Amino acid sequence: MGTDLEKIKEEGLLAISGAQDFLFLEEAGRRYLGKKGVIADFFDGLKDLPAEERRAAGQKANAVKITLQEAYDKKRAQFTIEERQKIGAEKIDVTMPGQAVESGRLHPLTLVLREAENIFKSMGFEVAFGPEVETEWYNFDALNIPEWHPARDMWDTFWLKQGNTKNKEKILLRTHTSPVQVRYMEKHKPPIRIIAPGKVFRYEATDASHEIQFHQVEGLMVDENISVANFKAIVETFFQRFFDNKNIKIRLRPSYFPFTEPSFEIDVSRGEGKWLELAGAGMVHPKVLTAAGVDSSKWQGFAFGMGLDRLAMIKYKINDIRLFYQNDLRFLNQF
Ligand code: YSA
């Protein structure tokens, strides 16, 4: 029995490795590994063996079957698909419907950001960027929020372990895009007209309109003789164009930010009586201009920080900000 198996193995391997084309290989496969092939025959014959020999013979036959199968699979992979098709082993039915290729699309927040950028660019604004990991100086102190200032509580902060920053400065995930104002003014002389979009982070509880990571678009305009009237005109023009909807209502509420005087909050409503706070804004505080090296007796400006996610919520009538970050294709495919 053992000798028979050795012979089967040798002959089988020879037939498989020597197959010149796919047809020969298929034939060898059928002869040795098929349902009525040599190995199957051998298994059939096991019942005639004495019980004490049956088990060992079965194990050996299994090992031979595995060896032949591996040799067969390896050889089969060497033949190209075309060769297999030629002999009809694999048919392609050209009338079958193809597999649909899902096309990618832009995230709703990207769409909204691009639209906002285009509107501001058309009004002469440039786009500026700043780092997401910020120093305490730019995020707070330079914006007239020293360490002892209670207004720091308005921005629950993710503080980071000090790295290799110069002077061992304290670092954090920026809580707003306002530090870009200071960074930009340090390097550019007025007149200035920029927007600065980007991610911001706050260590606070999430709900339908609050996330711990969201996006803001900062705006800054510095020139001679800039007033609240300029600010109102720019912001109103932006919203009218962005929403392209005459029913959108905007209201300015007096507010407080240490880096603006006076300060406002901008709320937007679709007209159902519900208001959503969209932005903080105001006239840039002279101390901020001075901290950034700008002569505040000559230049004035306004600035705002708009919640991009909330802008998208109003535009697309989305009632929960968290949907933007769950990567649920049923949601994302709607845009
Ligand atoms: C104010 C005056 C300036 O001269 C310049 C900018 C500012 C805005 C200020 N830096 C700021 O961050 N104000 S804010 O805390 O009120 O946030 C601005 C906007 O971000 C909000 O109106 C809201 O639309 C959005 N926002 C705030 N917290 C949020 C949020 N969006 C989603 N999730 C949160 N947790």
mmCIF file of C-alpha atoms and ligand atoms in Angstrom:
data_model
loop_
_atom_site.group_PDB
_atom_site.id
_atom_site.type_symbol
_atom_site.label_atom_id
_atom_site.label_comp_id
_atom_site.label_asym_id
_atom_site.label_seq_id
_atom_site.Cartn_x
_atom_site.Cartn_y
_atom_site.Cartn_z
ATOM 1 C CA MET A 1 0.000 0.000 0.000
ATOM 2 C CA GLY A 2 2.830 2.403 1.012
ATOM 3 C CA THR A 3 4.686 1.661 -2.250
ATOM 4 C CA ASP A 4 1.502 2.340 -4.265
ATOM 5 C CA LEU A 5 1.193 5.748 -2.659
ATOM 6 C CA GLU A 6 4.821 6.664 -3.342
ATOM 7 C CA LYS A 7 4.299 5.693 -6.979
ATOM 8 C CA ILE A 8 1.072 7.712 -7.209
ATOM 9 C CA LYS A 9 2.847 10.717 -5.740
ATOM 10 C CA GLU A 10 5.818 10.512 -8.110
ATOM 11 C CA GLU A 11 3.708 10.004 -11.211
ATOM 12 C CA GLY A 12 1.231 12.677 -10.190
ATOM 13 C CA LEU A 13 3.974 15.255 -9.594
ATOM 14 C CA LEU A 14 5.541 14.407 -12.919
ATOM 15 C CA ALA A 15 2.225 14.763 -14.766
ATOM 16 C CA ILE A 16 1.489 18.099 -13.136
ATOM 17 C CA SER A 17 4.917 19.673 -13.478
ATOM 18 C CA GLY A 18 5.328 18.387 -17.020
ATOM 19 C CA ALA A 19 1.985 19.780 -18.254
ATOM 20 C CA GLN A 20 2.779 21.862 -21.356
ATOM 21 C CA ASP A 21 -0.391 23.861 -21.312
ATOM 22 C CA PHE A 22 -3.544 24.383 -19.363
ATOM 23 C CA LEU A 23 -5.372 21.522 -21.040
ATOM 24 C CA PHE A 24 -2.742 18.980 -19.947
ATOM 25 C CA LEU A 25 -2.748 20.372 -16.440
ATOM 26 C CA GLU A 26 -6.521 20.090 -16.154
ATOM 27 C CA GLU A 27 -6.297 16.516 -17.358
ATOM 28 C CA ALA A 28 -3.586 15.657 -14.778
ATOM 29 C CA GLY A 29 -5.668 17.329 -12.074
ATOM 30 C CA ARG A 30 -8.715 15.281 -12.963
ATOM 31 C CA ARG A 31 -6.699 12.049 -13.128
ATOM 32 C CA TYR A 32 -5.076 12.397 -9.721
ATOM 33 C CA LEU A 33 -7.250 14.761 -7.697
ATOM 34 C CA GLY A 34 -10.685 14.454 -9.319
ATOM 35 C CA LYS A 35 -13.755 12.794 -7.774
ATOM 36 C CA LYS A 36 -13.069 9.629 -9.697
ATOM 37 C CA GLY A 37 -9.294 10.092 -9.732
ATOM 38 C CA VAL A 38 -6.455 7.921 -8.451
ATOM 39 C CA ILE A 39 -6.419 9.352 -4.916
ATOM 40 C CA ALA A 40 -10.194 9.022 -4.563
ATOM 41 C CA ASP A 41 -9.848 5.410 -5.700
ATOM 42 C CA PHE A 42 -7.218 4.813 -3.103
ATOM 43 C CA PHE A 43 -9.481 6.144 -0.350
ATOM 44 C CA ASP A 44 -12.254 3.867 -1.585
ATOM 45 C CA GLY A 45 -9.914 0.881 -1.244
ATOM 46 C CA LEU A 46 -9.167 1.668 2.421
ATOM 47 C CA LYS A 47 -12.303 -0.152 3.568
ATOM 48 C CA ASP A 48 -10.788 -3.442 2.377
ATOM 49 C CA LEU A 49 -7.707 -3.034 4.584
ATOM 50 C CA PRO A 50 -7.440 -4.584 8.046
ATOM 51 C CA ALA A 51 -8.565 -2.064 10.667
ATOM 52 C CA GLU A 52 -5.076 -1.673 12.203
ATOM 53 C CA GLU A 53 -3.570 -0.571 8.838
ATOM 54 C CA ARG A 54 -6.452 1.646 7.748
ATOM 55 C CA ARG A 55 -5.621 4.681 9.875
ATOM 56 C CA ALA A 56 -1.937 4.953 8.882
ATOM 57 C CA ALA A 57 -2.726 4.403 5.191
ATOM 58 C CA GLY A 58 -5.421 7.089 5.323
ATOM 59 C CA GLN A 59 -2.998 9.598 6.845
ATOM 60 C CA LYS A 60 -0.360 8.893 4.191
ATOM 61 C CA ALA A 61 -2.905 9.216 1.394
ATOM 62 C CA ASN A 62 -3.997 12.561 2.777
ATOM 63 C CA ALA A 63 -0.408 13.831 2.807
ATOM 64 C CA VAL A 64 0.043 12.764 -0.832
ATOM 65 C CA LYS A 65 -3.219 14.464 -1.795
ATOM 66 C CA ILE A 66 -2.064 17.737 -0.186
ATOM 67 C CA THR A 67 1.324 17.565 -1.964
ATOM 68 C CA LEU A 68 -0.320 17.023 -5.341
ATOM 69 C CA GLN A 69 -2.918 19.717 -4.748
ATOM 70 C CA GLU A 70 -0.206 22.263 -3.876
ATOM 71 C CA ALA A 71 1.794 21.373 -6.978
ATOM 72 C CA TYR A 72 -1.370 21.660 -9.081
ATOM 73 C CA ASP A 73 -2.321 25.100 -7.649
ATOM 74 C CA LYS A 74 1.193 26.432 -8.173
ATOM 75 C CA LYS A 75 1.307 25.300 -11.758
ATOM 76 C CA ARG A 76 -2.181 26.619 -12.447
ATOM 77 C CA ALA A 77 -1.174 30.066 -11.269
ATOM 78 C CA GLN A 78 1.606 30.074 -13.866
ATOM 79 C CA PHE A 79 -0.839 29.934 -16.756
ATOM 80 C CA THR A 80 -2.188 33.315 -17.712
ATOM 81 C CA ILE A 81 -5.868 34.147 -17.609
ATOM 82 C CA GLU A 82 -5.899 34.478 -21.399
ATOM 83 C CA GLU A 83 -4.627 30.953 -21.735
ATOM 84 C CA ARG A 84 -7.378 29.653 -19.503
ATOM 85 C CA GLN A 85 -9.964 31.621 -21.445
ATOM 86 C CA LYS A 86 -8.651 30.280 -24.738
ATOM 87 C CA ILE A 87 -9.616 26.769 -23.801
ATOM 88 C CA GLY A 88 -12.847 27.915 -22.252
ATOM 89 C CA ALA A 89 -11.868 27.031 -18.686
ATOM 90 C CA GLU A 90 -12.909 30.503 -17.609
ATOM 91 C CA LYS A 91 -15.580 32.263 -19.557
ATOM 92 C CA ILE A 92 -16.335 35.953 -19.362
ATOM 93 C CA ASP A 93 -19.934 36.854 -19.967
ATOM 94 C CA VAL A 94 -19.741 40.335 -21.450
ATOM 95 C CA THR A 95 -23.486 40.788 -21.017
ATOM 96 C CA MET A 96 -23.217 40.567 -17.192
ATOM 97 C CA PRO A 97 -23.652 43.918 -15.402
ATOM 98 C CA GLY A 98 -20.277 45.273 -14.219
ATOM 99 C CA GLN A 99 -19.387 46.097 -10.646
ATOM 100 C CA ALA A 100 -20.230 49.717 -9.923
ATOM 101 C CA VAL A 101 -17.201 51.842 -8.975
ATOM 102 C CA GLU A 102 -18.078 54.161 -6.113
ATOM 103 C CA SER A 103 -16.776 57.625 -6.866
ATOM 104 C CA GLY A 104 -15.357 59.663 -4.021
ATOM 105 C CA ARG A 105 -16.788 63.018 -3.069
ATOM 106 C CA LEU A 106 -15.839 66.017 -0.994
ATOM 107 C CA HIS A 107 -16.753 66.175 2.683
ATOM 108 C CA PRO A 108 -19.533 68.713 3.389
ATOM 109 C CA LEU A 109 -17.140 70.733 5.553
ATOM 110 C CA THR A 110 -14.677 70.947 2.648
ATOM 111 C CA LEU A 111 -17.478 72.108 0.355
ATOM 112 C CA VAL A 112 -18.507 74.803 2.809
ATOM 113 C CA LEU A 113 -14.926 75.903 3.406
ATOM 114 C CA ARG A 114 -14.245 76.225 -0.327
ATOM 115 C CA GLU A 115 -17.373 78.262 -0.818
ATOM 116 C CA ALA A 116 -16.544 80.562 2.094
ATOM 117 C CA GLU A 117 -13.001 81.009 0.774
ATOM 118 C CA ASN A 118 -14.260 81.904 -2.691
ATOM 119 C CA ILE A 119 -16.662 84.521 -1.374
ATOM 120 C CA PHE A 120 -14.026 86.158 0.807
ATOM 121 C CA LYS A 121 -11.420 86.008 -1.962
ATOM 122 C CA SER A 122 -13.846 87.823 -4.260
ATOM 123 C CA MET A 123 -13.949 90.595 -1.625
ATOM 124 C CA GLY A 124 -10.157 90.919 -1.648
ATOM 125 C CA PHE A 125 -9.273 88.608 1.276
ATOM 126 C CA GLU A 126 -6.256 86.305 1.212
ATOM 127 C CA VAL A 127 -6.125 82.905 2.929
ATOM 128 C CA ALA A 128 -3.616 82.479 5.776
ATOM 129 C CA PHE A 129 -2.791 79.533 8.018
ATOM 130 C CA GLY A 130 -1.364 78.961 11.481
ATOM 131 C CA PRO A 131 -0.306 75.927 13.528
ATOM 132 C CA GLU A 132 -2.815 73.702 15.342
ATOM 133 C CA VAL A 133 -0.344 73.193 18.194
ATOM 134 C CA GLU A 134 0.038 76.701 19.564
ATOM 135 C CA THR A 135 1.946 78.430 22.322
ATOM 136 C CA GLU A 136 0.207 79.964 25.308
ATOM 137 C CA TRP A 137 1.455 83.361 24.112
ATOM 138 C CA TYR A 138 -0.295 83.331 20.735
ATOM 139 C CA ASN A 139 -3.466 81.564 21.883
ATOM 140 C CA PHE A 140 -3.978 83.730 24.971
ATOM 141 C CA ASP A 141 -1.451 86.364 26.117
ATOM 142 C CA ALA A 142 -0.998 88.190 22.813
ATOM 143 C CA LEU A 143 -4.806 88.332 22.572
ATOM 144 C CA ASN A 144 -4.964 90.244 25.834
ATOM 145 C CA ILE A 145 -5.859 87.158 27.904
ATOM 146 C CA PRO A 146 -3.091 86.856 30.520
ATOM 147 C CA GLU A 147 -2.886 83.811 32.786
ATOM 148 C CA TRP A 148 -4.942 85.326 35.590
ATOM 149 C CA HIS A 149 -7.717 86.506 33.245
ATOM 150 C CA PRO A 150 -11.106 84.876 33.957
ATOM 151 C CA ALA A 151 -11.871 84.903 30.213
ATOM 152 C CA ARG A 152 -9.497 81.959 29.802
ATOM 153 C CA ASP A 153 -12.353 79.843 31.173
ATOM 154 C CA MET A 154 -14.289 80.582 27.956
ATOM 155 C CA TRP A 155 -11.872 78.271 26.158
ATOM 156 C CA ASP A 156 -11.524 74.920 27.929
ATOM 157 C CA THR A 157 -8.080 73.942 26.814
ATOM 158 C CA PHE A 158 -6.198 70.774 25.924
ATOM 159 C CA TRP A 159 -2.762 71.554 27.353
ATOM 160 C CA LEU A 160 0.132 69.532 25.950
ATOM 161 C CA LYS A 161 3.274 68.276 27.621
ATOM 162 C CA GLN A 162 6.080 70.750 27.019
ATOM 163 C CA GLY A 163 8.245 69.624 24.154
ATOM 164 C CA ASN A 164 11.362 71.261 22.848
ATOM 165 C CA THR A 165 9.798 74.697 22.537
ATOM 166 C CA LYS A 166 12.060 77.703 22.957
ATOM 167 C CA ASN A 167 12.077 79.102 26.526
ATOM 168 C CA LYS A 168 10.033 76.071 27.668
ATOM 169 C CA GLU A 169 6.827 77.828 26.601
ATOM 170 C CA LYS A 170 3.532 76.184 27.519
ATOM 171 C CA ILE A 171 1.875 74.598 24.490
ATOM 172 C CA LEU A 172 -1.697 73.609 23.727
ATOM 173 C CA LEU A 173 -4.104 72.612 20.965
ATOM 174 C CA ARG A 174 -5.337 75.980 19.748
ATOM 175 C CA THR A 175 -8.800 76.748 21.093
ATOM 176 C CA HIS A 176 -9.611 79.203 18.291
ATOM 177 C CA THR A 177 -8.132 80.528 15.048
ATOM 178 C CA SER A 178 -7.549 83.994 16.550
ATOM 179 C CA PRO A 179 -3.793 83.391 17.172
ATOM 180 C CA VAL A 180 -3.348 83.497 13.382
ATOM 181 C CA GLN A 181 -4.288 87.200 13.549
ATOM 182 C CA VAL A 182 -1.238 87.932 15.680
ATOM 183 C CA ARG A 183 1.105 85.668 13.730
ATOM 184 C CA TYR A 184 0.032 87.305 10.470
ATOM 185 C CA MET A 185 0.312 90.891 11.730
ATOM 186 C CA GLU A 186 3.814 90.207 13.047
ATOM 187 C CA LYS A 187 4.964 89.356 9.524
ATOM 188 C CA HIS A 188 2.804 91.641 7.345
ATOM 189 C CA LYS A 189 2.267 95.348 7.406
ATOM 190 C CA PRO A 190 -1.279 96.774 7.088
ATOM 191 C CA PRO A 191 -3.462 97.112 5.140
ATOM 192 C CA ILE A 192 -4.472 93.527 5.850
ATOM 193 C CA ARG A 193 -7.425 91.478 4.663
ATOM 194 C CA ILE A 194 -7.208 87.791 5.511
ATOM 195 C CA ILE A 195 -9.250 84.799 6.461
ATOM 196 C CA ALA A 196 -7.618 81.912 8.350
ATOM 197 C CA PRO A 197 -9.532 78.654 8.323
ATOM 198 C CA GLY A 198 -8.569 75.608 10.370
ATOM 199 C CA LYS A 199 -9.188 73.044 13.088
ATOM 200 C CA VAL A 200 -9.624 74.088 16.682
ATOM 201 C CA PHE A 201 -9.990 72.047 19.864
ATOM 202 C CA ARG A 202 -11.879 72.462 23.119
ATOM 203 C CA TYR A 203 -11.973 70.287 26.190
ATOM 204 C CA GLU A 204 -15.722 70.402 26.616
ATOM 205 C CA ALA A 205 -18.778 68.146 26.586
ATOM 206 C CA THR A 206 -20.220 67.369 23.166
ATOM 207 C CA ASP A 207 -23.855 67.789 22.182
ATOM 208 C CA ALA A 208 -25.798 68.475 18.994
ATOM 209 C CA SER A 209 -24.059 71.825 18.426
ATOM 210 C CA HIS A 210 -20.721 71.335 20.233
ATOM 211 C CA GLU A 211 -17.771 69.155 19.300
ATOM 212 C CA ILE A 212 -14.368 68.903 20.962
ATOM 213 C CA GLN A 213 -12.714 69.306 17.562
ATOM 214 C CA PHE A 214 -14.365 71.618 15.067
ATOM 215 C CA HIS A 215 -13.449 74.266 12.490
ATOM 216 C CA GLN A 216 -13.355 78.028 12.520
ATOM 217 C CA VAL A 217 -12.741 80.652 9.878
ATOM 218 C CA GLU A 218 -10.983 83.654 11.300
ATOM 219 C CA GLY A 219 -11.322 86.965 9.493
ATOM 220 C CA LEU A 220 -9.152 90.068 9.943
ATOM 221 C CA MET A 221 -9.261 93.407 8.206
ATOM 222 C CA VAL A 222 -6.874 96.166 9.284
ATOM 223 C CA ASP A 223 -6.662 99.541 7.569
ATOM 224 C CA GLU A 224 -6.998 103.240 8.227
ATOM 225 C CA ASN A 225 -10.519 104.401 9.124
ATOM 226 C CA ILE A 226 -12.078 100.968 9.543
ATOM 227 C CA SER A 227 -15.317 101.025 11.517
ATOM 228 C CA VAL A 228 -18.118 98.721 12.670
ATOM 229 C CA ALA A 229 -20.005 99.771 9.515
ATOM 230 C CA ASN A 230 -17.305 98.132 7.348
ATOM 231 C CA PHE A 231 -17.508 95.015 9.475
ATOM 232 C CA LYS A 232 -21.304 94.813 9.144
ATOM 233 C CA ALA A 233 -21.183 95.329 5.399
ATOM 234 C CA ILE A 234 -18.608 92.564 4.845
ATOM 235 C CA VAL A 235 -20.341 90.063 7.123
ATOM 236 C CA GLU A 236 -23.787 90.725 5.661
ATOM 237 C CA THR A 237 -22.503 90.426 2.103
ATOM 238 C CA PHE A 238 -20.846 87.146 3.017
ATOM 239 C CA PHE A 239 -23.976 85.614 4.547
ATOM 240 C CA GLN A 240 -26.239 86.800 1.736
ATOM 241 C CA ARG A 241 -23.985 85.181 -0.827
ATOM 242 C CA PHE A 242 -23.225 82.074 1.186
ATOM 243 C CA PHE A 243 -26.835 81.211 1.947
ATOM 244 C CA ASP A 244 -28.303 82.636 -1.226
ATOM 245 C CA ASN A 245 -31.531 82.741 0.754
ATOM 246 C CA LYS A 246 -33.522 85.875 1.475
ATOM 247 C CA ASN A 247 -35.173 84.279 4.526
ATOM 248 C CA ILE A 248 -31.882 83.992 6.392
ATOM 249 C CA LYS A 249 -31.815 86.411 9.310
ATOM 250 C CA ILE A 250 -28.669 87.715 10.999
ATOM 251 C CA ARG A 251 -28.443 89.496 14.322
ATOM 252 C CA LEU A 252 -25.522 91.055 16.152
ATOM 253 C CA ARG A 253 -25.559 90.723 19.947
ATOM 254 C CA PRO A 254 -23.247 92.725 22.213
ATOM 255 C CA SER A 255 -20.707 90.359 23.738
ATOM 256 C CA TYR A 256 -17.295 90.305 25.357
ATOM 257 C CA PHE A 257 -13.892 89.155 24.130
ATOM 258 C CA PRO A 258 -10.685 90.521 25.689
ATOM 259 C CA PHE A 259 -9.214 90.971 22.198
ATOM 260 C CA THR A 260 -12.012 93.141 20.739
ATOM 261 C CA GLU A 261 -13.723 96.350 21.798
ATOM 262 C CA PRO A 262 -16.616 96.522 21.158
ATOM 263 C CA SER A 263 -17.387 92.798 20.784
ATOM 264 C CA PHE A 264 -20.320 91.051 19.153
ATOM 265 C CA GLU A 265 -21.781 87.644 18.684
ATOM 266 C CA ILE A 266 -23.374 86.854 15.319
ATOM 267 C CA ASP A 267 -26.452 84.636 15.338
ATOM 268 C CA VAL A 268 -28.175 83.245 12.261
ATOM 269 C CA SER A 269 -31.715 81.964 11.838
ATOM 270 C CA ARG A 270 -33.585 80.311 8.985
ATOM 271 C CA GLY A 271 -36.702 82.119 10.119
ATOM 272 C CA GLU A 272 -38.278 79.459 12.347
ATOM 273 C CA GLY A 273 -37.572 81.534 15.440
ATOM 274 C CA LYS A 274 -34.470 79.460 16.366
ATOM 275 C CA TRP A 275 -31.113 81.245 16.421
ATOM 276 C CA LEU A 276 -27.735 79.519 16.170
ATOM 277 C CA GLU A 277 -24.633 81.343 17.341
ATOM 278 C CA LEU A 278 -22.293 81.382 14.357
ATOM 279 C CA ALA A 279 -19.441 83.708 15.175
ATOM 280 C CA GLY A 280 -17.712 85.950 17.662
ATOM 281 C CA ALA A 281 -16.415 89.256 16.367
ATOM 282 C CA GLY A 282 -15.492 92.855 17.100
ATOM 283 C CA MET A 283 -13.110 95.726 16.566
ATOM 284 C CA VAL A 284 -9.539 94.587 17.225
ATOM 285 C CA HIS A 285 -8.373 95.751 20.670
ATOM 286 C CA PRO A 286 -5.449 98.251 20.462
ATOM 287 C CA LYS A 287 -3.468 96.007 22.838
ATOM 288 C CA VAL A 288 -3.628 93.167 20.286
ATOM 289 C CA LEU A 289 -2.395 95.439 17.510
ATOM 290 C CA THR A 290 0.453 96.593 19.743
ATOM 291 C CA ALA A 291 1.376 93.005 20.769
ATOM 292 C CA ALA A 292 1.669 92.175 17.052
ATOM 293 C CA GLY A 293 3.802 95.256 16.308
ATOM 294 C CA VAL A 294 1.111 97.363 14.590
ATOM 295 C CA ASP A 295 0.783 101.072 15.404
ATOM 296 C CA SER A 296 -2.717 101.279 16.905
ATOM 297 C CA SER A 297 -2.858 105.071 16.635
ATOM 298 C CA LYS A 298 -2.788 104.763 12.855
ATOM 299 C CA TRP A 299 -4.480 101.445 12.102
ATOM 300 C CA GLN A 300 -7.777 99.935 13.191
ATOM 301 C CA GLY A 301 -9.495 96.758 12.250
ATOM 302 C CA PHE A 302 -12.247 94.247 12.791
ATOM 303 C CA ALA A 303 -11.968 90.513 13.265
ATOM 304 C CA PHE A 304 -14.316 87.573 13.540
ATOM 305 C CA GLY A 305 -14.159 83.847 14.250
ATOM 306 C CA MET A 306 -16.885 81.868 12.542
ATOM 307 C CA GLY A 307 -17.870 78.272 13.350
ATOM 308 C CA LEU A 308 -17.528 76.493 10.006
ATOM 309 C CA ASP A 309 -19.361 73.367 11.184
ATOM 310 C CA ARG A 310 -22.333 75.436 12.278
ATOM 311 C CA LEU A 311 -22.273 77.273 8.973
ATOM 312 C CA ALA A 312 -22.583 73.872 7.271
ATOM 313 C CA MET A 313 -25.351 72.800 9.676
ATOM 314 C CA ILE A 314 -27.483 75.771 8.695
ATOM 315 C CA LYS A 315 -26.754 75.497 4.996
ATOM 316 C CA TYR A 316 -27.541 71.788 4.774
ATOM 317 C CA LYS A 317 -30.197 71.677 7.561
ATOM 318 C CA ILE A 318 -28.217 69.261 9.707
ATOM 319 C CA ASN A 319 -29.299 69.161 13.310
ATOM 320 C CA ASP A 320 -26.343 67.351 14.885
ATOM 321 C CA ILE A 321 -22.726 68.477 14.438
ATOM 322 C CA ARG A 322 -21.422 65.019 15.389
ATOM 323 C CA LEU A 323 -22.617 63.610 12.057
ATOM 324 C CA PHE A 324 -19.697 65.363 10.359
ATOM 325 C CA TYR A 325 -17.173 63.241 12.217
ATOM 326 C CA GLN A 326 -18.716 59.758 12.203
ATOM 327 C CA ASN A 327 -17.703 58.822 8.658
ATOM 328 C CA ASP A 328 -21.092 57.249 8.033
ATOM 329 C CA LEU A 329 -21.369 56.876 4.252
ATOM 330 C CA ARG A 330 -25.181 57.069 4.405
ATOM 331 C CA PHE A 331 -24.702 60.628 5.647
ATOM 332 C CA LEU A 332 -21.691 61.616 3.535
ATOM 333 C CA ASN A 333 -23.185 60.325 0.274
ATOM 334 C CA GLN A 334 -25.924 62.950 0.416
ATOM 335 C CA PHE A 335 -23.562 65.779 -0.513
HETATM 336 C C1 YSA B 1 -13.994 86.948 18.429
HETATM 337 C C2 YSA B 1 -13.480 88.217 18.173
HETATM 338 C C3 YSA B 1 -12.477 88.316 17.216
HETATM 339 O O1 YSA B 1 -11.884 89.540 17.016
HETATM 340 C C4 YSA B 1 -12.020 87.247 16.493
HETATM 341 C C5 YSA B 1 -12.554 86.016 16.742
HETATM 342 C C6 YSA B 1 -13.527 85.861 17.711
HETATM 343 C C7 YSA B 1 -14.050 84.508 18.025
HETATM 344 C C8 YSA B 1 -13.322 83.894 19.204
HETATM 345 N N1 YSA B 1 -11.955 83.578 18.881
HETATM 346 C C9 YSA B 1 -14.034 82.600 19.556
HETATM 347 O O2 YSA B 1 -13.494 81.518 19.449
HETATM 348 N N2 YSA B 1 -15.295 82.801 19.952
HETATM 349 S S1 YSA B 1 -16.308 81.595 20.317
HETATM 350 O O3 YSA B 1 -15.768 80.838 21.406
HETATM 351 O O4 YSA B 1 -17.584 82.171 20.575
HETATM 352 O O5 YSA B 1 -16.374 80.674 19.044
HETATM 353 C C10 YSA B 1 -16.682 81.209 17.770
HETATM 354 C C11 YSA B 1 -17.647 80.310 17.052
HETATM 355 O O6 YSA B 1 -17.112 78.978 17.005
HETATM 356 C C12 YSA B 1 -18.984 80.138 17.753
HETATM 357 O O7 YSA B 1 -19.830 81.238 17.470
HETATM 358 C C13 YSA B 1 -19.477 78.852 17.173
HETATM 359 O O8 YSA B 1 -20.023 79.043 15.881
HETATM 360 C C14 YSA B 1 -18.214 78.063 17.043
HETATM 361 N N3 YSA B 1 -18.041 77.152 18.187
HETATM 362 C C15 YSA B 1 -17.636 77.448 19.435
HETATM 363 N N4 YSA B 1 -17.558 76.355 20.201
HETATM 364 C C16 YSA B 1 -17.917 75.324 19.409
HETATM 365 C C17 YSA B 1 -18.240 75.835 18.121
HETATM 366 N N5 YSA B 1 -18.623 75.042 17.114
HETATM 367 C C18 YSA B 1 -18.700 73.721 17.369
HETATM 368 N N6 YSA B 1 -18.407 73.145 18.553
HETATM 369 C C19 YSA B 1 -18.004 73.911 19.592
HETATM 370 N N7 YSA B 1 -17.677 73.333 20.748
#
